[in-house]
Coordinates of C-alpha atoms in Angstrom, one line a residue:
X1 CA -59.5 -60.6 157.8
X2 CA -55.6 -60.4 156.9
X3 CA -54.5 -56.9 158.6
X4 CA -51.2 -55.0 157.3
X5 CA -48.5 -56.7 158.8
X6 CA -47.5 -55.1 161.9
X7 CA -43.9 -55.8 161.1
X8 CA -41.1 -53.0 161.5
X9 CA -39.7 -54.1 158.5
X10 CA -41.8 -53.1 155.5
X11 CA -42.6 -55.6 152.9
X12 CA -41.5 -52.5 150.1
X13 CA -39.3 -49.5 151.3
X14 CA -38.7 -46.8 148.6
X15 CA -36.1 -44.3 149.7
X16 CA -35.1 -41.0 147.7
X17 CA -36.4 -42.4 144.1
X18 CA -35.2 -39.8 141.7
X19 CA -36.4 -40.7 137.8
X20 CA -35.2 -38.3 134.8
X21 CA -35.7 -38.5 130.9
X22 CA -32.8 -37.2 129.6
X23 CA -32.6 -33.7 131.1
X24 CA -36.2 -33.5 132.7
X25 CA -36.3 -34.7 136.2
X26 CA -40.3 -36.1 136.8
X27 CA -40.0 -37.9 140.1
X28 CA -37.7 -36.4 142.4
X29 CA -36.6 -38.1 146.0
X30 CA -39.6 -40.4 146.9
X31 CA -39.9 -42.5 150.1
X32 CA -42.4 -44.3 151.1
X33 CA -43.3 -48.0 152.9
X34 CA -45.2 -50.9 152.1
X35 CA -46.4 -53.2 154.6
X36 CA -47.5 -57.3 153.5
X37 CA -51.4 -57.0 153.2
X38 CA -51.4 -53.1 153.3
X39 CA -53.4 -50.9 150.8
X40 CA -51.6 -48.2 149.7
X41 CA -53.2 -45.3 147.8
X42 CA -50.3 -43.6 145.3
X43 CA -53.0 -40.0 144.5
X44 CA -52.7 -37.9 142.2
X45 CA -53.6 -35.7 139.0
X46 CA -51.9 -36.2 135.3
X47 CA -48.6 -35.6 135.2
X48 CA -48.3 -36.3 139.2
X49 CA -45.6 -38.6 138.7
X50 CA -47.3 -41.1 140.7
X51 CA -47.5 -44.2 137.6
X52 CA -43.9 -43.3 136.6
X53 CA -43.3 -44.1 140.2
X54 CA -45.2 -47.2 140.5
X55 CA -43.6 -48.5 136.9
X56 CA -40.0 -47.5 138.1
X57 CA -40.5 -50.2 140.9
X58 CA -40.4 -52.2 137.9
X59 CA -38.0 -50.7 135.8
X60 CA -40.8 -50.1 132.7
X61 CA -39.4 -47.0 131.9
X62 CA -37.6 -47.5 129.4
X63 CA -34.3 -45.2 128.9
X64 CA -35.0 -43.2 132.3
X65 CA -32.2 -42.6 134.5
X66 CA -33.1 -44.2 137.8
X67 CA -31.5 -43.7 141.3
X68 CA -32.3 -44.2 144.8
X69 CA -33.3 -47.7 146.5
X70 CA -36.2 -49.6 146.5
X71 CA -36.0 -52.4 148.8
X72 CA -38.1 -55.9 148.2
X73 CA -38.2 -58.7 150.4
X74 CA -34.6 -57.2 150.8
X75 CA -33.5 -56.8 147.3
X76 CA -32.9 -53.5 145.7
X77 CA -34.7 -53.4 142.8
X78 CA -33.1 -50.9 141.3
X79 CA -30.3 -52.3 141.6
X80 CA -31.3 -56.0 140.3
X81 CA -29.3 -57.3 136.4
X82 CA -32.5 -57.2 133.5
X83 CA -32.2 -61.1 133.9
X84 CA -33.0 -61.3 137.9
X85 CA -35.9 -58.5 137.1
X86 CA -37.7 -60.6 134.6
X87 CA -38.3 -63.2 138.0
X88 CA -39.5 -60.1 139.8
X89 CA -42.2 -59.2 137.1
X90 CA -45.3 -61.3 136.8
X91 CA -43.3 -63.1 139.5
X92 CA -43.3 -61.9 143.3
X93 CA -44.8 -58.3 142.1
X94 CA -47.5 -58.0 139.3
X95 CA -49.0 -55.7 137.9
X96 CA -52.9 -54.4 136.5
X97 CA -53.3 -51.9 133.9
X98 CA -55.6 -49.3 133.4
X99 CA -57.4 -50.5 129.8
X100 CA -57.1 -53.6 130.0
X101 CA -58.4 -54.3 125.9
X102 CA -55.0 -52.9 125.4
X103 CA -53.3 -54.7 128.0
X104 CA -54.7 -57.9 127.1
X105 CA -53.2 -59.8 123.9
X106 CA -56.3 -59.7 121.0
X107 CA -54.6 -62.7 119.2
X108 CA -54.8 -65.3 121.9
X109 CA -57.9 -66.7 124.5
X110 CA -58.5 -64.9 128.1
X111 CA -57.8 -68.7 129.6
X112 CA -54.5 -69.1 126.9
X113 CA -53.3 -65.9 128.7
X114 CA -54.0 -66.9 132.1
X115 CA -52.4 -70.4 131.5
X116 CA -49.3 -69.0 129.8
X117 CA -48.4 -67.4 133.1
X118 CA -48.8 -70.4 135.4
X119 CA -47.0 -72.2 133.1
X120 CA -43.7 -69.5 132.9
X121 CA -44.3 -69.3 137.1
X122 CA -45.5 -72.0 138.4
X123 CA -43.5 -74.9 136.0
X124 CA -47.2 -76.4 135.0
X125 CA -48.4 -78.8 131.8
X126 CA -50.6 -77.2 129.8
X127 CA -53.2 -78.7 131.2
X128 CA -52.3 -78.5 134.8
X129 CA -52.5 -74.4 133.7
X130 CA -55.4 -74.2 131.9
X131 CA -57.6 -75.9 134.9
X132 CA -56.0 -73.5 137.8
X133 CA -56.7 -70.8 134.9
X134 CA -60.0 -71.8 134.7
X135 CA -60.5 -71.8 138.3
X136 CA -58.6 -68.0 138.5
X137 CA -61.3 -67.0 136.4
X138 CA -63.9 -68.5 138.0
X139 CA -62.4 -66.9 141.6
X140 CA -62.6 -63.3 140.0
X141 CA -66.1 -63.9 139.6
X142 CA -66.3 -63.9 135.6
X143 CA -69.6 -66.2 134.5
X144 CA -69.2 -69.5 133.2
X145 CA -65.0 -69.8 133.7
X146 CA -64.9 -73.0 131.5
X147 CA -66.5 -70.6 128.2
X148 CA -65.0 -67.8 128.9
X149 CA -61.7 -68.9 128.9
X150 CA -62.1 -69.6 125.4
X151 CA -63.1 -66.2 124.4
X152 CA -60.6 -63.5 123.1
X153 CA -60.8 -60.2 124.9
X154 CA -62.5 -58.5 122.1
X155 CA -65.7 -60.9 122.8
X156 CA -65.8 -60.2 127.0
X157 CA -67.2 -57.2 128.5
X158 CA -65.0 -53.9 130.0
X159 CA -65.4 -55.5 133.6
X160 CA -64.7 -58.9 132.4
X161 CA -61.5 -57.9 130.8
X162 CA -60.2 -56.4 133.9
X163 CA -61.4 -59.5 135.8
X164 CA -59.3 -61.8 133.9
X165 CA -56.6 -59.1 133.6
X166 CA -56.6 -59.8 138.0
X167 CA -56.9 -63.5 137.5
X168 CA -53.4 -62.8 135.1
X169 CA -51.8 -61.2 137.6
X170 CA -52.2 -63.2 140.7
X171 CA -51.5 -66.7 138.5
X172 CA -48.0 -66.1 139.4
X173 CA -49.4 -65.3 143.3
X174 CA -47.5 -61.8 144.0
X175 CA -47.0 -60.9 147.2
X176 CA -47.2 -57.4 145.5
X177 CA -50.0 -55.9 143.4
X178 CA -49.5 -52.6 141.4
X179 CA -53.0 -51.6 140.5
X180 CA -53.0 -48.6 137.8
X181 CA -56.2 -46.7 137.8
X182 CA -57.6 -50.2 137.4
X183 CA -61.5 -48.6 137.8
X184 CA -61.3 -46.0 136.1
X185 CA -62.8 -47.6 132.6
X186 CA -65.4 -49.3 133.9
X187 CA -69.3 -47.7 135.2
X188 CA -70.0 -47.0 138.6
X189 CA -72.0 -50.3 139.9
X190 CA -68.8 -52.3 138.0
X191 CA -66.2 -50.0 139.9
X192 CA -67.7 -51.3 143.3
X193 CA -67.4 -54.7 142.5
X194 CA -64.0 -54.7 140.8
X195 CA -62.8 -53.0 144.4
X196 CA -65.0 -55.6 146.6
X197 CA -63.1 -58.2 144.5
X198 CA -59.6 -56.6 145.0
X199 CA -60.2 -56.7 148.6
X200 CA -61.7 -60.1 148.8
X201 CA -58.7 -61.5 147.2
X202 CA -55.7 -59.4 148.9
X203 CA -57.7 -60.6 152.3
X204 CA -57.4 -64.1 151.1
X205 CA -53.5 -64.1 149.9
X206 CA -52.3 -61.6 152.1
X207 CA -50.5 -59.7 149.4
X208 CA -49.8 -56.4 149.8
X209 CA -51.7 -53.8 147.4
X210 CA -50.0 -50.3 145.9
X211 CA -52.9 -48.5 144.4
X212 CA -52.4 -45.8 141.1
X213 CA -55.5 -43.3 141.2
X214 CA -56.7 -39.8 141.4
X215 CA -60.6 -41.0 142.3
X216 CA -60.8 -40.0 146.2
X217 CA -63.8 -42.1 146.5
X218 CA -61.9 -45.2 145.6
X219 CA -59.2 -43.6 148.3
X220 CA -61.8 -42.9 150.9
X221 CA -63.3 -46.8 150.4
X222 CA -60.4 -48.9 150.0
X223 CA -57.3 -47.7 151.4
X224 CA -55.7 -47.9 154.4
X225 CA -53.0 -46.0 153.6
X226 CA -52.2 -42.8 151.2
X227 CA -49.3 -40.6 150.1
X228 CA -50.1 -37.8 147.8
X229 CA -47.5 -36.4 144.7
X230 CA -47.8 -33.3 143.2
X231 CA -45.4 -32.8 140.1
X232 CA -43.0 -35.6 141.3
X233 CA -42.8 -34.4 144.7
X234 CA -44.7 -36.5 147.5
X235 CA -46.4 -33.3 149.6
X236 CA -48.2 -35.6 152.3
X237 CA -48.6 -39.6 153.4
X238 CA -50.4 -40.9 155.9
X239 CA -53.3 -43.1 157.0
X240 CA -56.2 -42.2 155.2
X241 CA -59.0 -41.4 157.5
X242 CA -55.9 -38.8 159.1
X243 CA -55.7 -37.1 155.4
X244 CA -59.4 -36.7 154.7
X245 CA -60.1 -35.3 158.1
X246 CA -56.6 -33.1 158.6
X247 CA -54.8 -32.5 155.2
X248 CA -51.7 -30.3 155.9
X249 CA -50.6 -29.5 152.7
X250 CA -52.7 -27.4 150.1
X251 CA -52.3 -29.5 147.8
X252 CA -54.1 -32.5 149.4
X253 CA -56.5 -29.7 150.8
X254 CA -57.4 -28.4 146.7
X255 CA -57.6 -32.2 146.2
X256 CA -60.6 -32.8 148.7
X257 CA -62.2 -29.9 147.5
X258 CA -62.0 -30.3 144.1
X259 CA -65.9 -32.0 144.4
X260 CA -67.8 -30.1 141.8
X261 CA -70.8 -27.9 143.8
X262 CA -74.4 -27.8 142.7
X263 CA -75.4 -24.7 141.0
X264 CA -78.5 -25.1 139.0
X265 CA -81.0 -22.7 138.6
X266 CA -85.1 -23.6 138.9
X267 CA -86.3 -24.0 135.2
X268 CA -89.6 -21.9 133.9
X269 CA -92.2 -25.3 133.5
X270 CA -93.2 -22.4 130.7
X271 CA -90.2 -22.9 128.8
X272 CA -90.2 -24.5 125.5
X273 CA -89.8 -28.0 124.9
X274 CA -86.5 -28.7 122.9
X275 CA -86.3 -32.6 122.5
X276 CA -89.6 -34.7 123.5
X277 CA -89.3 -38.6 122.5
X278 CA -92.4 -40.6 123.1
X279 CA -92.0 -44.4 123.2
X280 CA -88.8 -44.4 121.5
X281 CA -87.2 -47.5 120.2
X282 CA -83.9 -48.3 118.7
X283 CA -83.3 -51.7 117.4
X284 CA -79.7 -53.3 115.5
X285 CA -80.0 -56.4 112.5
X286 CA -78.0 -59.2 114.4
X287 CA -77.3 -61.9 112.7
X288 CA -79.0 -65.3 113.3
X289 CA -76.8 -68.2 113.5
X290 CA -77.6 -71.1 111.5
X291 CA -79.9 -68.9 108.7
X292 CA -78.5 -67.6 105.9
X293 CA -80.6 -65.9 103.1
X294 CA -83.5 -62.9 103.5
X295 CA -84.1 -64.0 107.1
X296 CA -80.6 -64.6 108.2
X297 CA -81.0 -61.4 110.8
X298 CA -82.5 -61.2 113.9
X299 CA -82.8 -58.1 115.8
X300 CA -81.4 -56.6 118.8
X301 CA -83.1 -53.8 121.1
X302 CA -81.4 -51.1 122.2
X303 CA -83.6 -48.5 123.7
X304 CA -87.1 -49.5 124.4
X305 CA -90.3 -47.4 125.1
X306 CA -88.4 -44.5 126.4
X307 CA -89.8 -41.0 126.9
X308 CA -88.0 -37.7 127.1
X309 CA -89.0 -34.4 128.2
X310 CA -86.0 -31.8 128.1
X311 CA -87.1 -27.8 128.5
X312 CA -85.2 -25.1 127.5
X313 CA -82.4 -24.0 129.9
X314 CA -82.9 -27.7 131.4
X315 CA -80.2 -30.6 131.8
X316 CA -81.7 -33.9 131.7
X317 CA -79.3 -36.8 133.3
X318 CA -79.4 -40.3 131.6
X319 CA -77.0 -42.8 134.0
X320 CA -77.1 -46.5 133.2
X321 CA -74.3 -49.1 133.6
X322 CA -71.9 -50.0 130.3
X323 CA -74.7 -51.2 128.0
X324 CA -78.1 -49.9 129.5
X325 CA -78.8 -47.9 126.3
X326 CA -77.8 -44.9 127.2
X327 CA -75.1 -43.7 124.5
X328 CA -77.9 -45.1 121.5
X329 CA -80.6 -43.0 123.2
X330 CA -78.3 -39.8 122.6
X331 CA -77.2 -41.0 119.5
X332 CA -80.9 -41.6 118.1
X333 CA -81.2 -37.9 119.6
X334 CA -78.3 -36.9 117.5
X335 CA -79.9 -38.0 114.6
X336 CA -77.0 -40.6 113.9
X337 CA -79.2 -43.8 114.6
X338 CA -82.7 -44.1 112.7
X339 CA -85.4 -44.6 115.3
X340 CA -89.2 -45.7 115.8
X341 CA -91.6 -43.4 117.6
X342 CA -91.7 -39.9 118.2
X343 CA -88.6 -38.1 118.1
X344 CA -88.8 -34.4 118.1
X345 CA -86.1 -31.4 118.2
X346 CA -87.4 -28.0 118.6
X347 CA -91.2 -29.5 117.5
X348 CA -89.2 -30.9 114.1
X349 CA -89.0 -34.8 113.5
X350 CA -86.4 -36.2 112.3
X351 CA -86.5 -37.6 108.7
X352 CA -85.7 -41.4 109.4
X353 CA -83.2 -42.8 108.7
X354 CA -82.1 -39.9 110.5
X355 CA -78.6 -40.3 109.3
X356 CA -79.9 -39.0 105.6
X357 CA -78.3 -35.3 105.4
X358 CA -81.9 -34.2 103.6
X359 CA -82.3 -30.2 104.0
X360 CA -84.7 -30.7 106.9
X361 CA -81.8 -33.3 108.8
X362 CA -79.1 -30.9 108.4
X363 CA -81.2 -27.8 110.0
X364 CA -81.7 -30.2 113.0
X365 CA -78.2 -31.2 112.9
X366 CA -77.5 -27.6 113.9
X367 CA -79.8 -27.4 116.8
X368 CA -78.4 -30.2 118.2
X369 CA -74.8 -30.8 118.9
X370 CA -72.5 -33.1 120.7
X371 CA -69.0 -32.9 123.4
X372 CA -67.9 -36.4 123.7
X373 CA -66.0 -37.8 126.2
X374 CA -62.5 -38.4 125.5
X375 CA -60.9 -34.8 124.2
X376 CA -57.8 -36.3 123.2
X377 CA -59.2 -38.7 120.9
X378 CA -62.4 -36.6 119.4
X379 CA -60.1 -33.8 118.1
X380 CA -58.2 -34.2 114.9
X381 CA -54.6 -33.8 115.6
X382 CA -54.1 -32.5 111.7
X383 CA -56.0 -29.8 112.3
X384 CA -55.4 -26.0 113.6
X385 CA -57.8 -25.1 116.5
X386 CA -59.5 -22.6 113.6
X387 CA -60.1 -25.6 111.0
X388 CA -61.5 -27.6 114.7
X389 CA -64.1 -25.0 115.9
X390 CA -65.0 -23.6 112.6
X391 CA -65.8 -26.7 111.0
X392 CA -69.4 -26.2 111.3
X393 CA -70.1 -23.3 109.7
X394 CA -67.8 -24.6 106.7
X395 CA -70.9 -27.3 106.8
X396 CA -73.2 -25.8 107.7
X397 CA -72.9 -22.2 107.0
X398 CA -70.6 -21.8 103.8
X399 CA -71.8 -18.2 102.4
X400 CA -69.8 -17.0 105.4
X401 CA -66.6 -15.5 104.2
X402 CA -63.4 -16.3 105.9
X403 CA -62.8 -13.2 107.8
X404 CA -66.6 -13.6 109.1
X405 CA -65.6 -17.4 109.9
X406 CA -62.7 -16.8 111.9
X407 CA -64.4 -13.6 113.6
X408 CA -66.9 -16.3 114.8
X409 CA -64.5 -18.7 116.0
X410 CA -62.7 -16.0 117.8
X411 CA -65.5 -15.3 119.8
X412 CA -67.0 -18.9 120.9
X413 CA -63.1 -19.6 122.0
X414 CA -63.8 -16.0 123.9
X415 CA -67.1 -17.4 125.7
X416 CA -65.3 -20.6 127.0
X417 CA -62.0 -18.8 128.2
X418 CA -59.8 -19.0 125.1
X419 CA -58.1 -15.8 124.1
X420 CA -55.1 -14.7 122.0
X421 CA -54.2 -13.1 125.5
X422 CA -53.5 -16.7 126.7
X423 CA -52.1 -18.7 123.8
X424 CA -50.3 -16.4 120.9
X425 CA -51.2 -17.9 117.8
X426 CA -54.1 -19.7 119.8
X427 CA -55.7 -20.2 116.0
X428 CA -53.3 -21.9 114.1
X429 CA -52.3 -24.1 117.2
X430 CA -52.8 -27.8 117.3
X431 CA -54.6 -30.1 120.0
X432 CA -51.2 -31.7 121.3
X433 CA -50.4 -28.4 123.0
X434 CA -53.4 -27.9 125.3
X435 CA -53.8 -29.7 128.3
X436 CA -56.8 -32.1 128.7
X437 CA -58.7 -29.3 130.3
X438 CA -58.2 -26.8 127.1
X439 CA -59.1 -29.6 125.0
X440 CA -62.1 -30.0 126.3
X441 CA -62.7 -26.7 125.9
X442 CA -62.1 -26.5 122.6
X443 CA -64.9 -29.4 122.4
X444 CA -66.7 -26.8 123.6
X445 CA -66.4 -24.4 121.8
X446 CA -66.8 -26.6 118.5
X447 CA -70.5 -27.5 119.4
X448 CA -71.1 -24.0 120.5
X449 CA -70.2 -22.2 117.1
X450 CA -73.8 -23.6 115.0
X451 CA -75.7 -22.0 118.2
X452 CA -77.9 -24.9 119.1
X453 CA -80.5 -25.1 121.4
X454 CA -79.1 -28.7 122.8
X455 CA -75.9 -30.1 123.9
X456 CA -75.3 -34.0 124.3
X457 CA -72.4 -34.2 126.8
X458 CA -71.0 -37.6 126.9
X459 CA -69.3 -38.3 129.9
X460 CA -67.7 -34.6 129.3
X461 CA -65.3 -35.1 132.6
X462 CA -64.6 -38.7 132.9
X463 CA -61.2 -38.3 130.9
X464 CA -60.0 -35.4 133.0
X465 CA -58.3 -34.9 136.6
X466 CA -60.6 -33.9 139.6
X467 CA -59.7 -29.9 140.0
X468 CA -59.8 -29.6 135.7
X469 CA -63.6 -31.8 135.9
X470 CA -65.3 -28.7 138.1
X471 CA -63.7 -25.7 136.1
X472 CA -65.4 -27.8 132.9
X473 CA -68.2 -28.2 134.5
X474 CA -68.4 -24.5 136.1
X475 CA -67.8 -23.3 132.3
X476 CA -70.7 -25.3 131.6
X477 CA -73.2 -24.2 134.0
X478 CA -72.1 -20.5 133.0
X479 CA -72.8 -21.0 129.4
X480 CA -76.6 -22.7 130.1
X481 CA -76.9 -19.6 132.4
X482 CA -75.6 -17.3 129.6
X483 CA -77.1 -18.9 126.5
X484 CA -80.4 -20.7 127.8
X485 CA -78.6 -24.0 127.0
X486 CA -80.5 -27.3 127.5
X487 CA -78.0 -30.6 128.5
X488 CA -78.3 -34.2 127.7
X489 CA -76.0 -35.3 130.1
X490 CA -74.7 -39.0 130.1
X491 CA -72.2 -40.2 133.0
X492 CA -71.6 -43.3 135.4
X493 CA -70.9 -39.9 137.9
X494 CA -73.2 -39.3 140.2
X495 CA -71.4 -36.3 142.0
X496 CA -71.6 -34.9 138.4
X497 CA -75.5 -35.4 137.9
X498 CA -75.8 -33.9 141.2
X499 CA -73.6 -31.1 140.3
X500 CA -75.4 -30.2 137.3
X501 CA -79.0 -31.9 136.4
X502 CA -82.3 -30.9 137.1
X503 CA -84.0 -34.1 136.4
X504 CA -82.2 -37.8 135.7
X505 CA -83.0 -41.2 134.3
X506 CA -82.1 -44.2 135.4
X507 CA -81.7 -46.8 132.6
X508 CA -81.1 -50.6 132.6
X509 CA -81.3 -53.2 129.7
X510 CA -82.7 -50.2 127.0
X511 CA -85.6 -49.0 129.2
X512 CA -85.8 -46.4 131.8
X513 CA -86.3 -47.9 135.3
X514 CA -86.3 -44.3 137.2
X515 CA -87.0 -40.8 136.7
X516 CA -87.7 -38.1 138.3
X517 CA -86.0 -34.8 139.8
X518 CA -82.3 -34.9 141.0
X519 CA -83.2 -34.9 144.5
X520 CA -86.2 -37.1 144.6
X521 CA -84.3 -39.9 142.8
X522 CA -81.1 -39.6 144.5
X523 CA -82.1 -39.3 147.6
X524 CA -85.6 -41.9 147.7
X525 CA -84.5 -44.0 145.2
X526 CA -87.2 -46.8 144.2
X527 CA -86.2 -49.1 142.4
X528 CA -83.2 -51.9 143.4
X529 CA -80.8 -50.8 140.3
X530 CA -81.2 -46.7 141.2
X531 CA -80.7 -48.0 144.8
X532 CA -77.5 -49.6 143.9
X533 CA -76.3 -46.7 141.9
X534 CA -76.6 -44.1 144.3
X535 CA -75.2 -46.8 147.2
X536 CA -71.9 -47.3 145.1
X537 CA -71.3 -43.0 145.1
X538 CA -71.6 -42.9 148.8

């Protein structure tokens, strides 16, 4: 096993890094070290300064007004002519992005991609570069190397994107990695083995590793090293079992206890059932290569045989890795997939195709309601925060005359800790001046103003920093307490399901491999998936 280099002289050594767009100063007077085959943990929330930091190192941002000394290999770096930092990049430090679909270039193959850099590097024929790209692939564990190195990013998976987006970076064979959040879009069972891989390979090379994240797990599991920014200041650095155990600052110390806590009360087995599916099955038309005409498509399975039981007051869990079926399940809940078998909300069946808006669809549609995952993306930036939250009832409820609408949407902003108080104006506001938190919020607030009985949460925390996930999900345990709520919850988190769910299924290839209550399935799991899940949280 390669061990940090026990060198005096760091392979990186950062010294009062100042960074400033135009007149707003973000980073201000960073030091830190970097020793060859060290993992270095850069933590912290949005708006941290921690990836303007790590991008500074090299120089991708843009107009900012850099100063200080960052020393490489003995070469300031901020200090290097545009021409000499184009053999840094890609070169002796790379870098991994946090999406890498947007990363990656749609237009050309994962192996063109990996090739084109060994060629620029390494000085190789083409087909010198596309056999070592072949075998990067293959060494970052993606299936079948010599195929998939012919497919365009669009047609590999989330964890095969980031796999070849690694195989990328070490092509040119850095003895620096930045890696930016590079787990954060993939599932739980994926995250483990993207970080078994990182560590596998910086073992092998010996390169050094400078690690963008705010997931403490990942810190906990993988770093050796960590140096905590708050606003652009670092408050704290040190080795990593030191900062867990003995955080001086509060900052570090509101970090670590940021863990959302259980607080679910027992459910009446009285209580009425709000959503029961029995053998439910949700199948796509794929077409069939090589048919054409009335049989030209096949069909793919989505959700098979599942059953679901959610009571009032209840929140059900559905975990699964990217692809299990857990997003169609709500969907077919949410009457926006038509379905086979029984599929009942408050005792009513949908009318299949579900997605018809007959009268009998659209009074389901406002017993059931949806928060996705991504509150910067699911609310319309053209719209006022009254046209967001009081969309419904334009739908829905259009007798209603304005001043009754808006009285509405005053108070379901109220119940999820909105006010006028807070935010003059707060109505005729836009998204783009809340944080992610207050978006979220909002998302509330929108599926809260039909009053419906159920509430699919799509990963409702997954976009947002650790101390803004438990106020959400503290606001959302008050308002099942308050309004007799019942939760579909979906999420790769398992410190979320345990935070929040009475009862949770596991799911795998569109069926249900485990179920049960919280504790019985978390802490006995049975079956080898479940097992894996709750290992990868640990």
């Amino acid at each position: 096993m390669m061990q940090p280099d026990q060198n005096p002289q760091p392979l990186l050594s950062v010294r009062d890094l100042k960074v400033r767009f135009g007149s707003k100063q973000v980073v201000h007077g960073v030091s830190f070290d970097v020793r060859a085959g060290e993992k270095l943990a850069l933590v912290g929330e949005s708006g941290s300064g921690k990836t303007v930091t790590a991008l500074s190192l090299l120089r991708l941002v843009g107009e900012a007004q850099l100063s200080g000394q960052a020393l490489f290999d003995g070469r300031d770096l901020l200090a290097l002519t545009e021409r000499e930092m184009r053999g840094v990049r890609g070169g002796d430090i790379a870098m991994i992005f946090q999406e890498p679909m947007t990363a990656l270039n749609p237009l050309m193959t994962v192996g063109a991609q990996v090739a084109e850099v060994l060629q620029l590097k390494q000085a190789l024929s083409s087909q010198q570069a596309w056999a070592q790209a072949v075998e990067l692939l293959a060494a970052t564990g993606i299936p079948e190397p010599q195929r998939r190195a012919q497919s365009y990013p669009h047609q590999l998976s989330g964890g095969q994107r980031q796999r070849a987006m690694i195989a990328m970076a070490l092509a040119s064979r850095p003895k620096l990695l930045l890696a930016d959040e590079p787990t954060t879009a993939l599932d739980v069972t994926l995250r483990m083995q993207m970080l078994e891989l990182l560590g596998d390979l910086q073992r092998q090379t010996g390169m050094a590793l400078l690690l963008i994240t705010h997931d403490l797990h990942l810190v906990r599991r993988f770093a050796d090293r960590a140096v905590v920014m708050e606003h652009g200041v670092l408050v704290e650095q040190g080795p990593v079992a030191q900062l867990f155990e003995h955080p001086q600052h509060p900052y570090t110390e509101k970090l670590l206890h940021s863990q959302p806590e259980r607080e679910v009360q027992a459910v009446d087995i009285a209580a009425p059932v709000v959503v029961q599916a029995q053998q439910l099955r949700v199948g796509y038309p794929v077409p069939l290569p090589g048919i054409k005409g009335w049989f030209s498509k096949g069909e793919f399975v989505a959700v098979q045989g599942v059953d679901v039981c959610l009571r009032q007051g209840q929140t059900l869990g559905v975990v699964g890795e990217s692809g299990s079926g857990k997003s169609t399940l709500a969907q077919a809940i949410l009457g926006l997939l038509p379905s086979q078998g029984e599929l009942q909300i408050t005792g009513q069946c949908w009318q299949q195709p579900a997605m018809r808006n007959t009268p009998a669809n659209q009074a389901l549609r406002r017993m059931v309601q949806v928060v996705f995952q991504d509150p910067f993306s699911s609310l319309s930036p053209r719209m006022t925060v009254e046209e967001i939250v009081g969309e419904g009832l334009r739908v829905h409820a259009p007798d209603i005359s304005e001043a009754g609408r808006r009285t509405q949407v005053l108070e379901v902003l109220q119940s999820v800790g909105l006010s006028e108080q807070q935010f003059p104006g707060l109505l005729q506001r836009y998204p783009h001046e809340f944080s992610g938190g207050q978006r979220q919020r909002l998302a509330v607030a929108r599926a809260l103003i039909l009053r419906p009985k159920v509430l699919v949460l799509d990963e409702p925390t997954s976009a947002l920093d650790v101390t803004i996930q438990k106020q959400v999900l503290q606001l959302l345990q008050r308002l099942q307490r308050e309004l007799g709520l019942s939760y579909l919850l979906i999420t790769h988190d398992m410190d979320v399901i345990r935070a929040m769910a009475h009862e949770v299924m596991v799911m795998k290839n569109g069926q249900v491999v485990e179920a049960g209550s919280v504790e019985q399935v978390l802490q006995q799991p049975h079956h080898p998936y479940t097992q894996q899940l709750v290992q990868a949280t640990l």
